Structure formats: structure tokens, C-alpha cells
JSON list of C-alpha atoms in Angstrom, two decimals:
[
{"chain": "A", "resi": 289, "resn": "MET", "atom": "CA", "xyz": [-23.83, -7.20, -2.17]},
{"chain": "A", "resi": 290, "resn": "PRO", "atom": "CA", "xyz": [-21.89, -10.47, -1.80]},
{"chain": "A", "resi": 291, "resn": "GLY", "atom": "CA", "xyz": [-20.09, -11.83, 1.19]},
{"chain": "A", "resi": 292, "resn": "PRO", "atom": "CA", "xyz": [-20.25, -11.52, 4.95]},
{"chain": "A", "resi": 293, "resn": "GLY", "atom": "CA", "xyz": [-20.83, -8.40, 7.00]},
{"chain": "A", "resi": 294, "resn": "PRO", "atom": "CA", "xyz": [-17.91, -6.19, 7.99]},
{"chain": "A", "resi": 295, "resn": "GLU", "atom": "CA", "xyz": [-17.40, -8.15, 11.20]},
{"chain": "A", "resi": 296, "resn": "GLY", "atom": "CA", "xyz": [-16.01, -10.93, 9.03]},
{"chain": "A", "resi": 297, "resn": "TYR", "atom": "CA", "xyz": [-12.85, -8.94, 8.20]},
{"chain": "A", "resi": 298, "resn": "ASP", "atom": "CA", "xyz": [-12.45, -10.58, 4.81]},
{"chain": "A", "resi": 299, "resn": "ALA", "atom": "CA", "xyz": [-12.53, -8.86, 1.42]},
{"chain": "A", "resi": 300, "resn": "ALA", "atom": "CA", "xyz": [-12.25, -12.13, -0.51]},
{"chain": "A", "resi": 301, "resn": "PRO", "atom": "CA", "xyz": [-16.00, -12.47, -1.22]},
{"chain": "A", "resi": 302, "resn": "PHE", "atom": "CA", "xyz": [-15.95, -9.06, -2.91]},
{"chain": "A", "resi": 303, "resn": "VAL", "atom": "CA", "xyz": [-13.01, -9.86, -5.24]},
{"chain": "A", "resi": 304, "resn": "PRO", "atom": "CA", "xyz": [-14.24, -11.05, -8.66]},
{"chain": "A", "resi": 305, "resn": "GLU", "atom": "CA", "xyz": [-12.53, -14.04, -10.23]},
{"chain": "A", "resi": 306, "resn": "LYS", "atom": "CA", "xyz": [-10.69, -13.75, -13.55]},
{"chain": "A", "resi": 307, "resn": "ALA", "atom": "CA", "xyz": [-11.01, -9.97, -13.56]},
{"chain": "A", "resi": 308, "resn": "ASP", "atom": "CA", "xyz": [-8.65, -7.44, -15.08]},
{"chain": "A", "resi": 309, "resn": "LEU", "atom": "CA", "xyz": [-7.46, -4.36, -13.19]},
{"chain": "A", "resi": 310, "resn": "ARG", "atom": "CA", "xyz": [-10.35, -2.24, -14.42]},
{"chain": "A", "resi": 311, "resn": "ARG", "atom": "CA", "xyz": [-12.89, -4.75, -13.17]},
{"chain": "A", "resi": 312, "resn": "LEU", "atom": "CA", "xyz": [-11.05, -5.15, -9.87]},
{"chain": "A", "resi": 313, "resn": "ARG", "atom": "CA", "xyz": [-11.08, -1.39, -9.36]},
{"chain": "A", "resi": 314, "resn": "GLU", "atom": "CA", "xyz": [-14.82, -1.24, -10.06]},
{"chain": "A", "resi": 315, "resn": "ALA", "atom": "CA", "xyz": [-15.52, -4.10, -7.65]},
{"chain": "A", "resi": 316, "resn": "ALA", "atom": "CA", "xyz": [-13.32, -2.64, -4.92]},
{"chain": "A", "resi": 317, "resn": "ALA", "atom": "CA", "xyz": [-15.54, 0.45, -4.84]},
{"chain": "A", "resi": 318, "resn": "GLY", "atom": "CA", "xyz": [-18.21, -1.72, -3.23]},
{"chain": "A", "resi": 319, "resn": "CYS", "atom": "CA", "xyz": [-15.99, -3.57, -0.77]},
{"chain": "A", "resi": 320, "resn": "ARG", "atom": "CA", "xyz": [-17.44, -4.04, 2.71]},
{"chain": "A", "resi": 321, "resn": "GLY", "atom": "CA", "xyz": [-14.79, -6.50, 3.87]},
{"chain": "A", "resi": 322, "resn": "CYS", "atom": "CA", "xyz": [-13.95, -4.60, 7.06]},
{"chain": "A", "resi": 323, "resn": "PRO", "atom": "CA", "xyz": [-15.47, -1.69, 9.02]},
{"chain": "A", "resi": 324, "resn": "LEU", "atom": "CA", "xyz": [-13.13, 0.93, 7.53]},
{"chain": "A", "resi": 325, "resn": "TYR", "atom": "CA", "xyz": [-15.48, 1.52, 4.59]},
{"chain": "A", "resi": 326, "resn": "ARG", "atom": "CA", "xyz": [-18.05, 3.09, 6.92]},
{"chain": "A", "resi": 327, "resn": "ASP", "atom": "CA", "xyz": [-16.16, 6.32, 7.56]},
{"chain": "A", "resi": 328, "resn": "ALA", "atom": "CA", "xyz": [-13.92, 6.57, 4.49]},
{"chain": "A", "resi": 329, "resn": "THR", "atom": "CA", "xyz": [-15.03, 8.72, 1.57]},
{"chain": "A", "resi": 330, "resn": "GLN", "atom": "CA", "xyz": [-14.27, 5.98, -0.96]},
{"chain": "A", "resi": 331, "resn": "THR", "atom": "CA", "xyz": [-12.12, 3.00, -1.80]},
{"chain": "A", "resi": 332, "resn": "VAL", "atom": "CA", "xyz": [-8.70, 4.06, -3.07]},
{"chain": "A", "resi": 333, "resn": "PHE", "atom": "CA", "xyz": [-7.47, 1.40, -5.48]},
{"chain": "A", "resi": 334, "resn": "GLY", "atom": "CA", "xyz": [-4.08, 1.19, -7.19]},
{"chain": "A", "resi": 335, "resn": "THR", "atom": "CA", "xyz": [-3.14, 3.12, -10.31]},
{"chain": "A", "resi": 336, "resn": "GLY", "atom": "CA", "xyz": [-0.73, 2.38, -13.13]},
{"chain": "A", "resi": 337, "resn": "GLU", "atom": "CA", "xyz": [-0.23, 0.16, -16.13]},
{"chain": "A", "resi": 338, "resn": "PRO", "atom": "CA", "xyz": [-0.82, -3.61, -15.98]},
{"chain": "A", "resi": 339, "resn": "SER", "atom": "CA", "xyz": [2.59, -4.01, -17.65]},
{"chain": "A", "resi": 340, "resn": "ALA", "atom": "CA", "xyz": [4.47, -2.19, -14.86]},
{"chain": "A", "resi": 341, "resn": "ARG", "atom": "CA", "xyz": [7.76, -3.84, -13.91]},
{"chain": "A", "resi": 342, "resn": "VAL", "atom": "CA", "xyz": [7.73, -2.37, -10.41]},
{"chain": "A", "resi": 343, "resn": "VAL", "atom": "CA", "xyz": [4.88, -2.12, -7.92]},
{"chain": "A", "resi": 344, "resn": "LEU", "atom": "CA", "xyz": [5.05, 0.31, -4.99]},
{"chain": "A", "resi": 345, "resn": "VAL", "atom": "CA", "xyz": [2.95, -0.74, -1.99]},
{"chain": "A", "resi": 346, "resn": "GLY", "atom": "CA", "xyz": [2.16, 1.82, 0.69]},
{"chain": "A", "resi": 347, "resn": "GLU", "atom": "CA", "xyz": [0.17, 1.61, 3.89]},
{"chain": "A", "resi": 348, "resn": "GLN", "atom": "CA", "xyz": [-3.27, 3.11, 3.32]},
{"chain": "A", "resi": 349, "resn": "PRO", "atom": "CA", "xyz": [-4.80, 6.23, 1.78]},
{"chain": "A", "resi": 350, "resn": "GLY", "atom": "CA", "xyz": [-4.25, 9.51, 3.59]},
{"chain": "A", "resi": 351, "resn": "ASP", "atom": "CA", "xyz": [-6.64, 12.41, 3.85]},
{"chain": "A", "resi": 352, "resn": "GLN", "atom": "CA", "xyz": [-5.98, 13.76, 0.35]},
{"chain": "A", "resi": 353, "resn": "GLU", "atom": "CA", "xyz": [-5.98, 10.29, -1.20]},
{"chain": "A", "resi": 354, "resn": "ASP", "atom": "CA", "xyz": [-9.33, 9.54, 0.44]},
{"chain": "A", "resi": 355, "resn": "ARG", "atom": "CA", "xyz": [-10.81, 12.73, -0.97]},
{"chain": "A", "resi": 356, "resn": "GLN", "atom": "CA", "xyz": [-9.33, 12.39, -4.48]},
{"chain": "A", "resi": 357, "resn": "GLY", "atom": "CA", "xyz": [-9.59, 8.62, -4.89]},
{"chain": "A", "resi": 358, "resn": "GLU", "atom": "CA", "xyz": [-5.96, 8.00, -5.93]},
{"chain": "A", "resi": 359, "resn": "PRO", "atom": "CA", "xyz": [-2.95, 6.75, -3.96]},
{"chain": "A", "resi": 360, "resn": "PHE", "atom": "CA", "xyz": [0.00, 9.01, -3.10]},
{"chain": "A", "resi": 361, "resn": "VAL", "atom": "CA", "xyz": [-1.44, 12.32, -4.26]},
{"chain": "A", "resi": 362, "resn": "GLY", "atom": "CA", "xyz": [-0.74, 14.06, -0.94]},
{"chain": "A", "resi": 363, "resn": "PRO", "atom": "CA", "xyz": [2.53, 15.34, 0.56]},
{"chain": "A", "resi": 364, "resn": "ALA", "atom": "CA", "xyz": [4.00, 11.84, 0.98]},
{"chain": "A", "resi": 365, "resn": "GLY", "atom": "CA", "xyz": [3.35, 11.22, -2.71]},
{"chain": "A", "resi": 366, "resn": "GLY", "atom": "CA", "xyz": [5.43, 14.25, -3.59]},
{"chain": "A", "resi": 367, "resn": "VAL", "atom": "CA", "xyz": [8.32, 12.91, -1.52]},
{"chain": "A", "resi": 368, "resn": "LEU", "atom": "CA", "xyz": [7.97, 9.49, -3.15]},
{"chain": "A", "resi": 369, "resn": "LYS", "atom": "CA", "xyz": [7.98, 10.82, -6.71]},
{"chain": "A", "resi": 370, "resn": "ARG", "atom": "CA", "xyz": [11.08, 12.92, -6.06]},
{"chain": "A", "resi": 371, "resn": "ALA", "atom": "CA", "xyz": [12.90, 10.01, -4.40]},
{"chain": "A", "resi": 372, "resn": "LEU", "atom": "CA", "xyz": [11.99, 7.61, -7.21]},
{"chain": "A", "resi": 373, "resn": "ALA", "atom": "CA", "xyz": [13.37, 9.99, -9.83]},
{"chain": "A", "resi": 374, "resn": "GLU", "atom": "CA", "xyz": [16.61, 10.44, -7.89]},
{"chain": "A", "resi": 375, "resn": "ALA", "atom": "CA", "xyz": [16.94, 6.67, -7.51]},
{"chain": "A", "resi": 376, "resn": "GLY", "atom": "CA", "xyz": [16.52, 6.11, -11.25]},
{"chain": "A", "resi": 377, "resn": "ILE", "atom": "CA", "xyz": [12.93, 4.85, -11.39]},
{"chain": "A", "resi": 378, "resn": "ASP", "atom": "CA", "xyz": [10.42, 6.69, -13.57]},
{"chain": "A", "resi": 379, "resn": "PRO", "atom": "CA", "xyz": [7.36, 7.28, -11.34]},
{"chain": "A", "resi": 380, "resn": "ALA", "atom": "CA", "xyz": [5.13, 7.17, -14.43]},
{"chain": "A", "resi": 381, "resn": "GLU", "atom": "CA", "xyz": [6.21, 3.58, -15.12]},
{"chain": "A", "resi": 382, "resn": "ALA", "atom": "CA", "xyz": [5.39, 2.23, -11.65]},
{"chain": "A", "resi": 383, "resn": "TYR", "atom": "CA", "xyz": [2.11, 0.79, -10.42]},
{"chain": "A", "resi": 384, "resn": "VAL", "atom": "CA", "xyz": [1.22, 2.37, -7.08]},
{"chain": "A", "resi": 385, "resn": "THR", "atom": "CA", "xyz": [-1.15, 0.93, -4.51]},
{"chain": "A", "resi": 386, "resn": "ASN", "atom": "CA", "xyz": [-1.69, 0.40, -0.79]},
{"chain": "A", "resi": 387, "resn": "ALA", "atom": "CA", "xyz": [-1.96, -2.62, 1.47]},
{"chain": "A", "resi": 388, "resn": "VAL", "atom": "CA", "xyz": [-5.23, -1.23, 2.85]},
{"chain": "A", "resi": 389, "resn": "LYS", "atom": "CA", "xyz": [-7.66, 0.50, 0.50]},
{"chain": "A", "resi": 390, "resn": "HIS", "atom": "CA", "xyz": [-9.70, 2.62, 2.95]},
{"chain": "A", "resi": 391, "resn": "PHE", "atom": "CA", "xyz": [-8.57, 5.57, 5.07]},
{"chain": "A", "resi": 392, "resn": "LYS", "atom": "CA", "xyz": [-8.46, 4.83, 8.80]},
{"chain": "A", "resi": 393, "resn": "PHE", "atom": "CA", "xyz": [-8.60, 7.94, 10.95]},
{"chain": "A", "resi": 394, "resn": "GLU", "atom": "CA", "xyz": [-9.94, 9.64, 14.03]},
{"chain": "A", "resi": 395, "resn": "ARG", "atom": "CA", "xyz": [-11.27, 13.18, 14.20]},
{"chain": "A", "resi": 396, "resn": "GLN", "atom": "CA", "xyz": [-9.33, 15.79, 16.08]},
{"chain": "A", "resi": 397, "resn": "GLU", "atom": "CA", "xyz": [-11.10, 16.86, 19.24]},
{"chain": "A", "resi": 398, "resn": "ARG", "atom": "CA", "xyz": [-13.14, 20.04, 18.68]},
{"chain": "A", "resi": 399, "resn": "GLY", "atom": "CA", "xyz": [-12.20, 20.13, 15.05]},
{"chain": "A", "resi": 400, "resn": "LYS", "atom": "CA", "xyz": [-12.85, 18.62, 11.66]},
{"chain": "A", "resi": 401, "resn": "ARG", "atom": "CA", "xyz": [-9.28, 17.52, 10.94]},
{"chain": "A", "resi": 402, "resn": "ARG", "atom": "CA", "xyz": [-8.96, 13.78, 10.34]},
{"chain": "A", "resi": 403, "resn": "ILE", "atom": "CA", "xyz": [-5.93, 12.23, 12.05]},
{"chain": "A", "resi": 404, "resn": "HIS", "atom": "CA", "xyz": [-4.36, 9.16, 10.43]},
{"chain": "A", "resi": 405, "resn": "LYS", "atom": "CA", "xyz": [-4.45, 5.92, 12.42]},
{"chain": "A", "resi": 406, "resn": "PRO", "atom": "CA", "xyz": [-2.33, 2.93, 11.37]},
{"chain": "A", "resi": 407, "resn": "PRO", "atom": "CA", "xyz": [-4.39, -0.09, 10.28]},
{"chain": "A", "resi": 408, "resn": "GLY", "atom": "CA", "xyz": [-4.29, -3.14, 12.50]},
{"chain": "A", "resi": 409, "resn": "LEU", "atom": "CA", "xyz": [-3.39, -6.69, 11.54]},
{"chain": "A", "resi": 410, "resn": "ARG", "atom": "CA", "xyz": [-7.05, -7.66, 11.11]},
{"chain": "A", "resi": 411, "resn": "GLU", "atom": "CA", "xyz": [-7.57, -4.83, 8.63]},
{"chain": "A", "resi": 412, "resn": "ILE", "atom": "CA", "xyz": [-4.33, -5.64, 6.80]},
{"chain": "A", "resi": 413, "resn": "SER", "atom": "CA", "xyz": [-5.37, -9.29, 6.55]},
{"chain": "A", "resi": 414, "resn": "ALA", "atom": "CA", "xyz": [-8.92, -8.42, 5.47]},
{"chain": "A", "resi": 415, "resn": "CYS", "atom": "CA", "xyz": [-7.68, -6.27, 2.59]},
{"chain": "A", "resi": 416, "resn": "LYS", "atom": "CA", "xyz": [-4.94, -8.62, 1.42]},
{"chain": "A", "resi": 417, "resn": "PRO", "atom": "CA", "xyz": [-7.09, -10.32, -1.29]},
{"chain": "A", "resi": 418, "resn": "TRP", "atom": "CA", "xyz": [-7.18, -7.03, -3.22]},
{"chain": "A", "resi": 419, "resn": "LEU", "atom": "CA", "xyz": [-3.40, -6.60, -3.10]},
{"chain": "A", "resi": 420, "resn": "ALA", "atom": "CA", "xyz": [-2.86, -10.25, -3.97]},
{"chain": "A", "resi": 421, "resn": "SER", "atom": "CA", "xyz": [-5.09, -9.90, -7.03]},
{"chain": "A", "resi": 422, "resn": "GLU", "atom": "CA", "xyz": [-3.23, -6.79, -8.17]},
{"chain": "A", "resi": 423, "resn": "LEU", "atom": "CA", "xyz": [0.14, -8.51, -7.86]},
{"chain": "A", "resi": 424, "resn": "ARG", "atom": "CA", "xyz": [-1.02, -11.66, -9.64]},
{"chain": "A", "resi": 425, "resn": "LEU", "atom": "CA", "xyz": [-2.27, -9.64, -12.60]},
{"chain": "A", "resi": 426, "resn": "ILE", "atom": "CA", "xyz": [0.76, -7.36, -12.88]},
{"chain": "A", "resi": 427, "resn": "ASP", "atom": "CA", "xyz": [3.38, -10.00, -12.05]},
{"chain": "A", "resi": 428, "resn": "PRO", "atom": "CA", "xyz": [6.08, -7.36, -11.39]},
{"chain": "A", "resi": 429, "resn": "GLU", "atom": "CA", "xyz": [9.80, -7.95, -11.36]},
{"chain": "A", "resi": 430, "resn": "VAL", "atom": "CA", "xyz": [10.21, -5.88, -8.19]},
{"chain": "A", "resi": 431, "resn": "VAL", "atom": "CA", "xyz": [7.84, -4.92, -5.39]},
{"chain": "A", "resi": 432, "resn": "VAL", "atom": "CA", "xyz": [8.78, -2.08, -3.05]},
{"chain": "A", "resi": 433, "resn": "ALA", "atom": "CA", "xyz": [7.17, -2.25, 0.38]},
{"chain": "A", "resi": 434, "resn": "LEU", "atom": "CA", "xyz": [6.87, 1.29, 1.72]},
{"chain": "A", "resi": 435, "resn": "GLY", "atom": "CA", "xyz": [6.75, 1.01, 5.48]},
{"chain": "A", "resi": 436, "resn": "ALA", "atom": "CA", "xyz": [5.78, -1.51, 8.12]},
{"chain": "A", "resi": 437, "resn": "THR", "atom": "CA", "xyz": [2.16, -2.06, 7.07]},
{"chain": "A", "resi": 438, "resn": "ALA", "atom": "CA", "xyz": [3.09, -2.95, 3.49]},
{"chain": "A", "resi": 439, "resn": "GLY", "atom": "CA", "xyz": [5.86, -5.23, 4.74]},
{"chain": "A", "resi": 440, "resn": "LYS", "atom": "CA", "xyz": [3.54, -7.03, 7.14]},
{"chain": "A", "resi": 441, "resn": "SER", "atom": "CA", "xyz": [0.94, -7.51, 4.41]},
{"chain": "A", "resi": 442, "resn": "LEU", "atom": "CA", "xyz": [3.50, -9.11, 2.11]},
{"chain": "A", "resi": 443, "resn": "LEU", "atom": "CA", "xyz": [5.85, -10.88, 4.53]},
{"chain": "A", "resi": 444, "resn": "GLY", "atom": "CA", "xyz": [3.81, -11.45, 7.67]},
{"chain": "A", "resi": 445, "resn": "PRO", "atom": "CA", "xyz": [3.34, -9.81, 11.08]},
{"chain": "A", "resi": 446, "resn": "SER", "atom": "CA", "xyz": [6.92, -10.42, 12.19]},
{"chain": "A", "resi": 447, "resn": "PHE", "atom": "CA", "xyz": [8.25, -8.05, 9.50]},
{"chain": "A", "resi": 448, "resn": "ARG", "atom": "CA", "xyz": [10.36, -5.14, 10.81]},
{"chain": "A", "resi": 449, "resn": "VAL", "atom": "CA", "xyz": [11.30, -2.43, 8.35]},
{"chain": "A", "resi": 450, "resn": "THR", "atom": "CA", "xyz": [14.28, -1.35, 10.47]},
{"chain": "A", "resi": 451, "resn": "GLN", "atom": "CA", "xyz": [15.79, -4.83, 10.16]},
{"chain": "A", "resi": 452, "resn": "GLN", "atom": "CA", "xyz": [14.86, -5.79, 6.59]},
{"chain": "A", "resi": 453, "resn": "ARG", "atom": "CA", "xyz": [15.05, -2.58, 4.60]},
{"chain": "A", "resi": 454, "resn": "GLY", "atom": "CA", "xyz": [17.27, -2.01, 1.59]},
{"chain": "A", "resi": 455, "resn": "VAL", "atom": "CA", "xyz": [18.09, -5.63, 0.75]},
{"chain": "A", "resi": 456, "resn": "PRO", "atom": "CA", "xyz": [16.54, -7.79, -1.99]},
{"chain": "A", "resi": 457, "resn": "LEU", "atom": "CA", "xyz": [14.19, -10.39, -0.52]},
{"chain": "A", "resi": 458, "resn": "PRO", "atom": "CA", "xyz": [12.31, -13.21, -2.27]},
{"chain": "A", "resi": 459, "resn": "LEU", "atom": "CA", "xyz": [8.88, -12.04, -3.36]},
{"chain": "A", "resi": 460, "resn": "PRO", "atom": "CA", "xyz": [6.19, -14.30, -1.90]},
{"chain": "A", "resi": 461, "resn": "VAL", "atom": "CA", "xyz": [3.53, -15.61, -4.22]},
{"chain": "A", "resi": 462, "resn": "PRO", "atom": "CA", "xyz": [0.43, -13.60, -3.25]},
{"chain": "A", "resi": 463, "resn": "ASP", "atom": "CA", "xyz": [-2.23, -16.02, -2.04]},
{"chain": "A", "resi": 464, "resn": "GLY", "atom": "CA", "xyz": [-4.59, -13.47, -0.52]},
{"chain": "A", "resi": 465, "resn": "ALA", "atom": "CA", "xyz": [-5.01, -15.48, 2.66]},
{"chain": "A", "resi": 466, "resn": "GLY", "atom": "CA", "xyz": [-4.07, -14.83, 6.23]},
{"chain": "A", "resi": 467, "resn": "GLU", "atom": "CA", "xyz": [-1.84, -12.24, 7.80]},
{"chain": "A", "resi": 468, "resn": "GLY", "atom": "CA", "xyz": [0.98, -12.26, 5.28]},
{"chain": "A", "resi": 469, "resn": "GLY", "atom": "CA", "xyz": [0.86, -15.96, 4.49]},
{"chain": "A", "resi": 470, "resn": "ARG", "atom": "CA", "xyz": [3.67, -16.97, 2.14]},
{"chain": "A", "resi": 471, "resn": "GLU", "atom": "CA", "xyz": [3.52, -20.61, 1.14]},
{"chain": "A", "resi": 472, "resn": "SER", "atom": "CA", "xyz": [5.91, -20.23, -1.77]},
{"chain": "A", "resi": 473, "resn": "GLU", "atom": "CA", "xyz": [8.21, -17.72, -3.44]},
{"chain": "A", "resi": 474, "resn": "GLY", "atom": "CA", "xyz": [7.83, -16.18, -6.86]},
{"chain": "A", "resi": 475, "resn": "ALA", "atom": "CA", "xyz": [10.43, -15.13, -9.39]},
{"chain": "A", "resi": 476, "resn": "GLY", "atom": "CA", "xyz": [10.38, -11.47, -8.42]},
{"chain": "A", "resi": 477, "resn": "ALA", "atom": "CA", "xyz": [12.14, -9.58, -5.65]},
{"chain": "A", "resi": 478, "resn": "LEU", "atom": "CA", "xyz": [10.92, -7.44, -2.79]},
{"chain": "A", "resi": 479, "resn": "VAL", "atom": "CA", "xyz": [12.72, -4.41, -1.39]},
{"chain": "A", "resi": 480, "resn": "ALA", "atom": "CA", "xyz": [11.47, -2.79, 1.81]},
{"chain": "A", "resi": 481, "resn": "THR", "atom": "CA", "xyz": [12.02, 0.79, 2.89]},
{"chain": "A", "resi": 482, "resn": "ILE", "atom": "CA", "xyz": [10.42, 3.45, 5.04]},
{"chain": "A", "resi": 483, "resn": "HIS", "atom": "CA", "xyz": [7.16, 5.07, 4.11]},
{"chain": "A", "resi": 484, "resn": "PRO", "atom": "CA", "xyz": [7.69, 8.53, 2.56]},
{"chain": "A", "resi": 485, "resn": "SER", "atom": "CA", "xyz": [5.58, 10.04, 5.33]},
{"chain": "A", "resi": 486, "resn": "ALA", "atom": "CA", "xyz": [8.38, 9.11, 7.75]},
{"chain": "A", "resi": 487, "resn": "VAL", "atom": "CA", "xyz": [10.53, 11.70, 5.99]},
{"chain": "A", "resi": 488, "resn": "LEU", "atom": "CA", "xyz": [7.86, 14.33, 6.56]},
{"chain": "A", "resi": 489, "resn": "ARG", "atom": "CA", "xyz": [7.50, 13.38, 10.23]},
{"chain": "A", "resi": 490, "resn": "ALA", "atom": "CA", "xyz": [11.25, 13.56, 10.91]},
{"chain": "A", "resi": 491, "resn": "ASP", "atom": "CA", "xyz": [12.55, 16.68, 12.60]},
{"chain": "A", "resi": 492, "resn": "ALA", "atom": "CA", "xyz": [14.68, 19.11, 10.62]},
{"chain": "A", "resi": 493, "resn": "ALA", "atom": "CA", "xyz": [17.95, 17.55, 11.78]},
{"chain": "A", "resi": 494, "resn": "ALA", "atom": "CA", "xyz": [16.97, 14.02, 10.76]},
{"chain": "A", "resi": 495, "resn": "ARG", "atom": "CA", "xyz": [14.94, 14.74, 7.62]},
{"chain": "A", "resi": 496, "resn": "ALA", "atom": "CA", "xyz": [17.83, 14.82, 5.16]},
{"chain": "A", "resi": 497, "resn": "GLU", "atom": "CA", "xyz": [19.18, 11.52, 6.48]},
{"chain": "A", "resi": 498, "resn": "ALA", "atom": "CA", "xyz": [15.75, 9.88, 6.32]},
{"chain": "A", "resi": 499, "resn": "TYR", "atom": "CA", "xyz": [15.26, 11.03, 2.75]},
{"chain": "A", "resi": 500, "resn": "ALA", "atom": "CA", "xyz": [18.73, 9.85, 1.72]},
{"chain": "A", "resi": 501, "resn": "GLY", "atom": "CA", "xyz": [17.95, 6.44, 3.18]},
{"chain": "A", "resi": 502, "resn": "LEU", "atom": "CA", "xyz": [14.72, 6.26, 1.19]},
{"chain": "A", "resi": 503, "resn": "VAL", "atom": "CA", "xyz": [16.54, 7.13, -2.03]},
{"chain": "A", "resi": 504, "resn": "SER", "atom": "CA", "xyz": [19.25, 4.56, -1.25]},
{"chain": "A", "resi": 505, "resn": "ASP", "atom": "CA", "xyz": [16.69, 1.78, -0.71]},
{"chain": "A", "resi": 506, "resn": "LEU", "atom": "CA", "xyz": [14.84, 2.70, -3.89]},
{"chain": "A", "resi": 507, "resn": "GLY", "atom": "CA", "xyz": [18.21, 2.58, -5.66]},
{"chain": "A", "resi": 508, "resn": "VAL", "atom": "CA", "xyz": [18.42, -1.11, -4.76]},
{"chain": "A", "resi": 509, "resn": "ALA", "atom": "CA", "xyz": [15.10, -1.66, -6.54]},
{"chain": "A", "resi": 510, "resn": "ALA", "atom": "CA", "xyz": [16.35, 0.37, -9.52]},
{"chain": "A", "resi": 511, "resn": "ARG", "atom": "CA", "xyz": [19.44, -1.81, -9.84]},
{"chain": "A", "resi": 512, "resn": "LEU", "atom": "CA", "xyz": [17.33, -4.96, -9.76]},
{"chain": "A", "resi": 513, "resn": "LEU", "atom": "CA", "xyz": [15.23, -3.58, -12.60]},
{"chain": "A", "resi": 514, "resn": "ARG", "atom": "CA", "xyz": [18.33, -2.76, -14.62]},
{"chain": "A", "resi": 515, "resn": "GLY", "atom": "CA", "xyz": [19.83, -6.17, -13.95]}
]
């Protein structure tokens, strides 16, 4: 197995050069670029067509994604698919991935339930070479950052979804280095919004508003694609 031990927090040695998406996915299955691989069931790589015009970037796999090996197949994925359709984006035509490819969790005391834990900046930075490779190959017109972790991976640690959501931003050229390093800007656009799981976490009174905001932000991405 190539590259440093997990203490190095760097997936770059595991990313093959000049690989297509299929080869990247195969290589990612053996990634040991940070300690998260130890407890996760498997690497959860992105899914979708290489010709996709829009890429949706989430945080990390959840419990169901970790078990099934695909992104957004759990409850948050259901919210996302419904919101995409309402916003005018065909979910089947999007490439879907996560900033971090392994499930980070802690076990519930006295139980087997696995409780999601947000990845830290070191883990986001370590996994960035995989996301950068995906974006370079797909070269999408629009990238949608779903939540704070995706935004920090793409735009740096100062990103705040509450301040930057719902407006077109320049899409940084993915260099795969550092905590959101962006030395130059590409031709595409980036739109940030909340993660669909935020809708599920909202109380009953706030859930409809949170969902409407998600659909509104995705509508901005839809208009960019139509334009």
C-alpha cells in the first residue's frame, strides 16, 4: 500500500495519476490517508456520470451510506432528491459525492447505534485530493456545496454557509492541497446551501422554512445551468 501511515493525514499518495472515475473509485477503496478508515465499513466514493454538468458535494457518508457504499442513500438523500426535483434539477443527471469519503462516528453508550460526528479540518484536508480529482475529471458547470464541511473543503476554513449560501460564487480550481486552498478560479460557479440533514434536524415549526430555503438555493444552481 503506497504512502504514509494514517498519522500523515494526506490521501494524495493513494490517488492514482491520469485515472478515470472508475479507477479513482477502485483506488479510493484502499485509502488509508487518515484514521477514519479504521472504523468505517468502507470508502464511499461519488456516483454519477463523468459528463454531469452539476456536482453535489456533501459532508461525509452517514450510517446508511457507510453500509451500502453509496452517497445520499439515507434519509438526507431522500430530502435532497425531492428538493432537486422541485428546484428543476434532475437528480439522475447530477454527480453526487462527499468532501470526506469515510463515515466518522461514535457509538451510543450502552448501544450499537452509531452517532454521526462532523469531520475536522485535518480530515477534510486529508481527503481533499479525492474531491479535487473528481472535479478535475468532471469539470462541471456548477458545484453545489451542501453544508459547512463541503464549503470549507472547496473555499477554505473561513467559509460560513449562513453568510455565503444561495449566491453564485467563483468555483476554485481544485488543487487537492491544503485546507481549501484556492490559488485560481475556474470557469464554473459554486452555490452553497445547507446540508439536507439540517432539514431533518429542524423542529416541526422550522422544518418547512428550512426545506424551502434549500429548494431556493438549489434553484439558483438550476438557473445557472439553464443560462
